[in-house]
Tab-separated table of N, CA and C in Angstrom:
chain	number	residue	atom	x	y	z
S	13	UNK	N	-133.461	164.447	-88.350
S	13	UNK	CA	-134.488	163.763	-87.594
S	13	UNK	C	-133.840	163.079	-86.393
S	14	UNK	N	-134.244	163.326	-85.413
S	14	UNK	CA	-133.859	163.085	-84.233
S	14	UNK	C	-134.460	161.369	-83.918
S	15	UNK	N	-133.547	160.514	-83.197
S	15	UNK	CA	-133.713	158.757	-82.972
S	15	UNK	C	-134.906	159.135	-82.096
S	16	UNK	N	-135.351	157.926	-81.553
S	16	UNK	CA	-136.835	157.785	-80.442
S	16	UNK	C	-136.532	155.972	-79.987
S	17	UNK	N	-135.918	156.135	-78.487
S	17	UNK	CA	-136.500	155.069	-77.918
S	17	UNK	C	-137.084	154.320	-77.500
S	18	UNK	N	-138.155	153.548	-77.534
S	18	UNK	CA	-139.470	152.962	-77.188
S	18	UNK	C	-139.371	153.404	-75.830
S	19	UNK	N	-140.614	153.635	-74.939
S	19	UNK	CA	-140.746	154.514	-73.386
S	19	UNK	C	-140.251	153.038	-72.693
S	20	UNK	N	-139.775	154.018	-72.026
S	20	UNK	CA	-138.765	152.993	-70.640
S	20	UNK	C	-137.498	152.102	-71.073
S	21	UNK	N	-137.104	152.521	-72.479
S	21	UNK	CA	-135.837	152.100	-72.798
S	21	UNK	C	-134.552	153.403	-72.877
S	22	UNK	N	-134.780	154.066	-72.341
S	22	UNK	CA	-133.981	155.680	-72.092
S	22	UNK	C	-132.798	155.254	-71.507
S	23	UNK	N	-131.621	155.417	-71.643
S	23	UNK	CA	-130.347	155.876	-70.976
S	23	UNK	C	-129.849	156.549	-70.105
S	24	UNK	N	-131.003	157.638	-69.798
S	24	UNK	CA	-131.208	158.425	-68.894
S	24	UNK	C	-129.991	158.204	-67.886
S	25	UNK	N	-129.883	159.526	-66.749
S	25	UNK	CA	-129.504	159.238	-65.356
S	25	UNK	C	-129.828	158.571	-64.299
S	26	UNK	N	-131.125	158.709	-64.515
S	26	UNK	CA	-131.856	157.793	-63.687
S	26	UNK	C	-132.230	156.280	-63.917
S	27	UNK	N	-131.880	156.001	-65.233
S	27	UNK	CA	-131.491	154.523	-65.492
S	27	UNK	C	-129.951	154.157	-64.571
S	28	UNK	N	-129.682	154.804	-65.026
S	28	UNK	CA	-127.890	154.292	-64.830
S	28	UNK	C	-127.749	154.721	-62.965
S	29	UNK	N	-128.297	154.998	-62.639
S	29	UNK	CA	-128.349	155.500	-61.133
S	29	UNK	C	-129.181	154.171	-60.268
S	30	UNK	N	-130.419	153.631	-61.025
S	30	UNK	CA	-130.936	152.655	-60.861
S	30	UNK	C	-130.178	151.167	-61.144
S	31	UNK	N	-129.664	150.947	-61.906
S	31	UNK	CA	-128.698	149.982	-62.609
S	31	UNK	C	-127.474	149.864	-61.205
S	32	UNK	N	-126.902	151.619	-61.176
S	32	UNK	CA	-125.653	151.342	-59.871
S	32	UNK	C	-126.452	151.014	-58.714
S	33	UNK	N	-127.496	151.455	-58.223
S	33	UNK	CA	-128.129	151.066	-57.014
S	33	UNK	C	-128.470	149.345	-56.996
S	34	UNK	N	-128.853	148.498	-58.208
S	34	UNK	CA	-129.250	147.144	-58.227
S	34	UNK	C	-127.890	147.021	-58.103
S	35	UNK	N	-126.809	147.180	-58.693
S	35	UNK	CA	-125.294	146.321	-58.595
S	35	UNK	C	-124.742	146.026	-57.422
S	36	UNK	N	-124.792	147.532	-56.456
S	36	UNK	CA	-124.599	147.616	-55.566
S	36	UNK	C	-125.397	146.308	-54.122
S	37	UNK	N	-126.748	146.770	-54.491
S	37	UNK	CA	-127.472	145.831	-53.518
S	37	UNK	C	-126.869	144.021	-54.119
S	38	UNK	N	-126.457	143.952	-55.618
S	38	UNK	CA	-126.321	142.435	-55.554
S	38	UNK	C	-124.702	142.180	-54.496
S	39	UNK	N	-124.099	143.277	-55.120
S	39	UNK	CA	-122.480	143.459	-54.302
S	39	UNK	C	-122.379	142.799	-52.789
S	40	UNK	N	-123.653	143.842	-52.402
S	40	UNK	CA	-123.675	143.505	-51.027
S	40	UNK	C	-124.546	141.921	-50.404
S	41	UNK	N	-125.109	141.507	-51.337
S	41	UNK	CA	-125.738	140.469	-50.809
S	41	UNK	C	-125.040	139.221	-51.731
S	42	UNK	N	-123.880	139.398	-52.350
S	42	UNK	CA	-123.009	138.379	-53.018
S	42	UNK	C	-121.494	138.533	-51.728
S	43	UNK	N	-121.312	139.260	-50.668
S	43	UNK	CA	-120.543	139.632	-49.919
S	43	UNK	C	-120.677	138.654	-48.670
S	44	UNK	N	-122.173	139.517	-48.258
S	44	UNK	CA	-122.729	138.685	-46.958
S	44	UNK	C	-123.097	136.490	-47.612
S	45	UNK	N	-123.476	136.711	-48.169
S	45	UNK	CA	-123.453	135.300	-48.490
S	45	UNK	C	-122.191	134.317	-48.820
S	46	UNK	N	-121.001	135.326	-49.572
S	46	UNK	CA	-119.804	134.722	-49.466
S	46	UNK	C	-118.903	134.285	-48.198
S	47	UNK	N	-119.802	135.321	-47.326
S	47	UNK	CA	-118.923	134.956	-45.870
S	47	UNK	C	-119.632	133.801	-45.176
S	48	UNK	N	-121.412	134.092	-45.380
S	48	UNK	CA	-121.657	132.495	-44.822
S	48	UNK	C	-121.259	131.166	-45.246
S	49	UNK	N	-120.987	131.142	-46.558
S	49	UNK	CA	-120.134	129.818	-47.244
S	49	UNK	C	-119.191	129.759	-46.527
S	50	UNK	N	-118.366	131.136	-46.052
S	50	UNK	CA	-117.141	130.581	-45.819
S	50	UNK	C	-117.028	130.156	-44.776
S	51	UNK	N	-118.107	129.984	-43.635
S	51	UNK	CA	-118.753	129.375	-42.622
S	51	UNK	C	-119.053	128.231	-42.365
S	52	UNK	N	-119.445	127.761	-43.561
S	52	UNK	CA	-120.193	126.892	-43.807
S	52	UNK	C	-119.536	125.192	-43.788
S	53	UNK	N	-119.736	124.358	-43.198
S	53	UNK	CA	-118.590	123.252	-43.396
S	53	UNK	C	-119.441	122.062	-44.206
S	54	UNK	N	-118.738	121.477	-45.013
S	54	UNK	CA	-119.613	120.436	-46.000
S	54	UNK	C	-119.120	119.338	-45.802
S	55	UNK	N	-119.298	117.802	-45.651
S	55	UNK	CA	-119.101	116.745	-45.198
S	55	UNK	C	-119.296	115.602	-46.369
S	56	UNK	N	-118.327	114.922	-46.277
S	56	UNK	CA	-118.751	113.576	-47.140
S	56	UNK	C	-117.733	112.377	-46.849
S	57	UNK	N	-118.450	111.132	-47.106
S	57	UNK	CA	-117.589	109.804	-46.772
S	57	UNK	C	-117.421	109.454	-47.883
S	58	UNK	N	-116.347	108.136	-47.757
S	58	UNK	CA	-116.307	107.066	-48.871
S	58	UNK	C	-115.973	106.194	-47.817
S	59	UNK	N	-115.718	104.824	-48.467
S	59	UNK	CA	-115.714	103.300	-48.324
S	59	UNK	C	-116.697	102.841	-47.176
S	60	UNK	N	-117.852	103.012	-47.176
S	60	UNK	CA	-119.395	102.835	-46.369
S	60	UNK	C	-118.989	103.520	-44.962
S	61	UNK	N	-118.989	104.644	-45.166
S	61	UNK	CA	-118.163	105.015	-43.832
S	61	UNK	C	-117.281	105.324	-43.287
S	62	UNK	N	-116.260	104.512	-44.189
S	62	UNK	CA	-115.134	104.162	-43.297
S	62	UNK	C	-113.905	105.550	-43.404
S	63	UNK	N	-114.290	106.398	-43.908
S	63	UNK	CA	-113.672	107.933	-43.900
S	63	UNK	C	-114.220	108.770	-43.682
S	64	UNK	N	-114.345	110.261	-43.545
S	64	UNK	CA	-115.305	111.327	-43.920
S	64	UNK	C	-114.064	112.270	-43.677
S	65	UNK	N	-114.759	113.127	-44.720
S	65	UNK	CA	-113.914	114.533	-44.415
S	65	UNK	C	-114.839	116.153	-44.559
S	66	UNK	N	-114.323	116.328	-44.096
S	66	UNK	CA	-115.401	117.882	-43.549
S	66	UNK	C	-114.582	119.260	-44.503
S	67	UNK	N	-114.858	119.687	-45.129
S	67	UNK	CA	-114.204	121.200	-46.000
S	67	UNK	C	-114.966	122.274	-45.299
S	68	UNK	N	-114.831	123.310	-45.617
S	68	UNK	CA	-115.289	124.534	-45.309
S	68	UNK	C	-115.776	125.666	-47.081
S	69	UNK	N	-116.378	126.173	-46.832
S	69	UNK	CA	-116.859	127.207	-47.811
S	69	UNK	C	-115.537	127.730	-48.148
S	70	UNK	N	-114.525	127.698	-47.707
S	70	UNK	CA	-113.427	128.614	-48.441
S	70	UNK	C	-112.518	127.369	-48.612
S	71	UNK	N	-112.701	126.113	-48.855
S	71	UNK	CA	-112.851	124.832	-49.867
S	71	UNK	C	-111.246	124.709	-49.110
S	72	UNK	N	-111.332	124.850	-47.981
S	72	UNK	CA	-109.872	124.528	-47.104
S	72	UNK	C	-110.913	122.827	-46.342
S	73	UNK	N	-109.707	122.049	-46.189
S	73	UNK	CA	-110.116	120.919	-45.481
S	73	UNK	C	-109.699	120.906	-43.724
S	74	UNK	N	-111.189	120.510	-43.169
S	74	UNK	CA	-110.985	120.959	-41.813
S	74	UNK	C	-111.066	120.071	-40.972
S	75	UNK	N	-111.262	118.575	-41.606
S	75	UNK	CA	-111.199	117.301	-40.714
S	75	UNK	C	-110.858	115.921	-41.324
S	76	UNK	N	-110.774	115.097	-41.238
S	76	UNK	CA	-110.626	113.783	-41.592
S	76	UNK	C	-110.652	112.856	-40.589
S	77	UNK	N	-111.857	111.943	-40.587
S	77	UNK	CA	-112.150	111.036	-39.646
S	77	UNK	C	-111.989	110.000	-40.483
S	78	UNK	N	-110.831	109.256	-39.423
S	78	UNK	CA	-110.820	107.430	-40.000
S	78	UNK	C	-111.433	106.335	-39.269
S	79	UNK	N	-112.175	105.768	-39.314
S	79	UNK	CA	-112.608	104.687	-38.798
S	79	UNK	C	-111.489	103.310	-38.497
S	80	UNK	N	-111.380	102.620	-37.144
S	80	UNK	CA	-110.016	102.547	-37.062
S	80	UNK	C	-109.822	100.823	-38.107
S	81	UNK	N	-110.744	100.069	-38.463
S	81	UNK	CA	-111.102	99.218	-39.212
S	81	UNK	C	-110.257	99.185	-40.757
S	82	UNK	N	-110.981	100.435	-41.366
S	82	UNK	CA	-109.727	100.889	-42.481
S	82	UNK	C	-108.153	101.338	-42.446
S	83	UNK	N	-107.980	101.109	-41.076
S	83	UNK	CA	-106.437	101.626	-40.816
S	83	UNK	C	-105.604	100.505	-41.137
S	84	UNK	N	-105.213	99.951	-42.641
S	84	UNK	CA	-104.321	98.975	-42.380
S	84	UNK	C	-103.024	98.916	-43.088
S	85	UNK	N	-102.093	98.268	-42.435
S	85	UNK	CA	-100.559	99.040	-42.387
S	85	UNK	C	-100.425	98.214	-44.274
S	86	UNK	N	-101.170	97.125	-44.442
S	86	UNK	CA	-101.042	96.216	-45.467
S	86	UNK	C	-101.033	96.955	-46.927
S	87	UNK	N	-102.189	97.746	-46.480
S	87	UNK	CA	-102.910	98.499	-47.676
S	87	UNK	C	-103.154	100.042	-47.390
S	88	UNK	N	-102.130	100.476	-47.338
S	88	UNK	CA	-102.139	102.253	-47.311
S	88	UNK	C	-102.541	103.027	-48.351
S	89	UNK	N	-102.253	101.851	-49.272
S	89	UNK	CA	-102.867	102.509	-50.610
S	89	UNK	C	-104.445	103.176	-50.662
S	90	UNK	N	-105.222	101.795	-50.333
S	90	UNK	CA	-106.446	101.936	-50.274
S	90	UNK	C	-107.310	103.188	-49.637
S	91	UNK	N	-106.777	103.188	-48.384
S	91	UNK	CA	-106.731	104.373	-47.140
S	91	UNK	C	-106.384	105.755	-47.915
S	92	UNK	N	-105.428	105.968	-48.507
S	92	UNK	CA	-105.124	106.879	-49.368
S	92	UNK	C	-106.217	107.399	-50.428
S	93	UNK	N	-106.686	106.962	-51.303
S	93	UNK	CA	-107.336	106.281	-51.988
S	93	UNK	C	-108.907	107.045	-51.744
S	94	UNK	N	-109.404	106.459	-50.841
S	94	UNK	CA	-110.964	106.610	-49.756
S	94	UNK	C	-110.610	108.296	-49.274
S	95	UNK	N	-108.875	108.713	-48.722
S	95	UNK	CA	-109.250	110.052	-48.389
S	95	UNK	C	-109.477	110.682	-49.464
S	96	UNK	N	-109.000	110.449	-50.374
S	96	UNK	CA	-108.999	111.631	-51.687
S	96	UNK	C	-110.219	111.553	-51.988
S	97	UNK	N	-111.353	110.729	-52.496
S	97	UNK	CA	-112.656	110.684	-52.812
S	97	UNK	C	-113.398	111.593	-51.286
S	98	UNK	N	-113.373	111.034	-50.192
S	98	UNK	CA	-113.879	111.472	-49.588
S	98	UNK	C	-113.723	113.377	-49.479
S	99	UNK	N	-112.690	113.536	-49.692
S	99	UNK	CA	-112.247	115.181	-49.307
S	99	UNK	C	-112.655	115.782	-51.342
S	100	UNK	N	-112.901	115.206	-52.068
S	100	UNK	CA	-113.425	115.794	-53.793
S	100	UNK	C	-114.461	115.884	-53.727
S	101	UNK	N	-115.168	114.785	-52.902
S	101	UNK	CA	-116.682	115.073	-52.960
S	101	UNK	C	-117.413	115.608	-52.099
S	102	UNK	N	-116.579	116.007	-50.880
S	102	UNK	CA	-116.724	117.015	-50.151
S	102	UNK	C	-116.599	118.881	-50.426
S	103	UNK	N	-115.626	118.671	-51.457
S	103	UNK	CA	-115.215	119.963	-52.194
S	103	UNK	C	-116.039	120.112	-53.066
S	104	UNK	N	-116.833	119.210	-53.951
S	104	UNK	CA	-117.822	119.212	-54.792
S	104	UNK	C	-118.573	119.715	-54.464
S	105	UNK	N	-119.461	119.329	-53.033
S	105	UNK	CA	-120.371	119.429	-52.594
S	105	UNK	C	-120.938	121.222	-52.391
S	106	UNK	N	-119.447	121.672	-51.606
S	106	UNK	CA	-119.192	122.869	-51.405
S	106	UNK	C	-118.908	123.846	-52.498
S	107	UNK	N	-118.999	123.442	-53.504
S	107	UNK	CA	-118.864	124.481	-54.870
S	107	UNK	C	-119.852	124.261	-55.603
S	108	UNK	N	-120.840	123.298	-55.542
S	108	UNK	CA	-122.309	123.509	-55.895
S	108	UNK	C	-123.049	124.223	-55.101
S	109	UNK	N	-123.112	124.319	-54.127
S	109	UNK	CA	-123.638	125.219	-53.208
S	109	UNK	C	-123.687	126.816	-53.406
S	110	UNK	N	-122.237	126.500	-53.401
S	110	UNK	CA	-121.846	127.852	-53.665
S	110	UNK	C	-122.532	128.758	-55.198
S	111	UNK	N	-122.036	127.832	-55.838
S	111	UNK	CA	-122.274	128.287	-57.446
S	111	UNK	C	-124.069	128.095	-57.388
S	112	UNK	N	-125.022	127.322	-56.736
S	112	UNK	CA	-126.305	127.838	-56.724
S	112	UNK	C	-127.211	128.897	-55.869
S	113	UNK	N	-125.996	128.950	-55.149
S	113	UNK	CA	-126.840	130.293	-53.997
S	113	UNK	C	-126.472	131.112	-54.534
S	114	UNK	N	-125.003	131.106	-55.297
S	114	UNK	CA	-124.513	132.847	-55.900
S	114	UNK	C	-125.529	132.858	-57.072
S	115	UNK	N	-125.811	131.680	-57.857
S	115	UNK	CA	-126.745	131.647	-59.029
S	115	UNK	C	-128.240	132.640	-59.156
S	116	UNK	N	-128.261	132.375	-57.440
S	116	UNK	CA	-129.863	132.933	-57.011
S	116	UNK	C	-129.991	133.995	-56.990
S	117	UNK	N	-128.777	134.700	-56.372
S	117	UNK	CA	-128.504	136.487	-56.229
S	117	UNK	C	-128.675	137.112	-57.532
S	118	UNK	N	-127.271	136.474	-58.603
S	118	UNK	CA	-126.912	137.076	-59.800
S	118	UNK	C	-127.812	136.663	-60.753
S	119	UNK	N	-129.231	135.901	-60.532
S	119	UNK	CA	-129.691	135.895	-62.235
S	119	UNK	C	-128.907	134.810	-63.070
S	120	UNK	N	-127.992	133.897	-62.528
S	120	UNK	CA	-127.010	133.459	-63.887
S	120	UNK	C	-126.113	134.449	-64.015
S	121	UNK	N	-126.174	135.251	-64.393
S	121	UNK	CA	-125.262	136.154	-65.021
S	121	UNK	C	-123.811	136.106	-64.821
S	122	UNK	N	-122.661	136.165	-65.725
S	122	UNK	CA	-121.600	135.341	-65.568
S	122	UNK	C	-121.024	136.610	-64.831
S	123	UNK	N	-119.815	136.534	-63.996
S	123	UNK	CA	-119.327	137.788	-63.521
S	123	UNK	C	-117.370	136.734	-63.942
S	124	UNK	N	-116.778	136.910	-64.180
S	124	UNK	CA	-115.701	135.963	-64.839
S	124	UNK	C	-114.525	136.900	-63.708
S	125	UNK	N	-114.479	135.676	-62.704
S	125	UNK	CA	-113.506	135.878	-61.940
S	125	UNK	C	-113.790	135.789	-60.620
S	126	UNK	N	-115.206	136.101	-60.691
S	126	UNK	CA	-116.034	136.584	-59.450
S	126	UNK	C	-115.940	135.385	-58.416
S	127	UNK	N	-116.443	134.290	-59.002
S	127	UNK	CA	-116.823	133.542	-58.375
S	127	UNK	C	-116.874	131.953	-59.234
């Protein structure tokens, strides 16, 4: 006795031809969108202002503005301190982004490595 798949659950060629054609179109629109991130520049401060730092989609840091108020020779620590928050939550910012626009393409669906 021969198995029976419920209709439209087939294995067919034309499943699997359909399946490479969706992969493909996500390929290409997980490509073009990876390059606009990497375009993309994300911004954030700490100490009311008194820092900001700017990242980019390819989570490289592309600015750091000091306000000249926080510049003090006393407390470098502090200054130190304000850049690192400012440039994490700038990187944060930019990998949520990322991880919800790729979210939108892929369904969720984990791709482990991908992204």
């Amino acid at each position: 006795m021969k198995a029976r798949l419920p209709k439209g659950m087939g294995g067919g060629p034309s499943d699997m031809n359909s399946i490479a054609r969706q992969a493909q179109k996500m390929q290409e629109q997980m490509t073009a969108l990876t390059q606009q991130l990497e375009q993309t520049e994300y911004s954030a401060t700490a100490g009311g202002n008194a820092v900001e730092a700017v990242v980019t989609g390819k989570m490289e840091v592309s600015s750091i503005k000091l306000q000249p108020e926080v510049v003090d020779p006393e407390d470098v620590d502090m200054l130190a301190d304000l850049v690192v928050a400012a440039v994490n939550e700038a990187l944060r910012k930019a990998a949520e982004d990322k991880e919800a626009k790729m979210s939108a393409i892929t369904g969720n669906l984990s791709f482990p490595g991908m992204f």
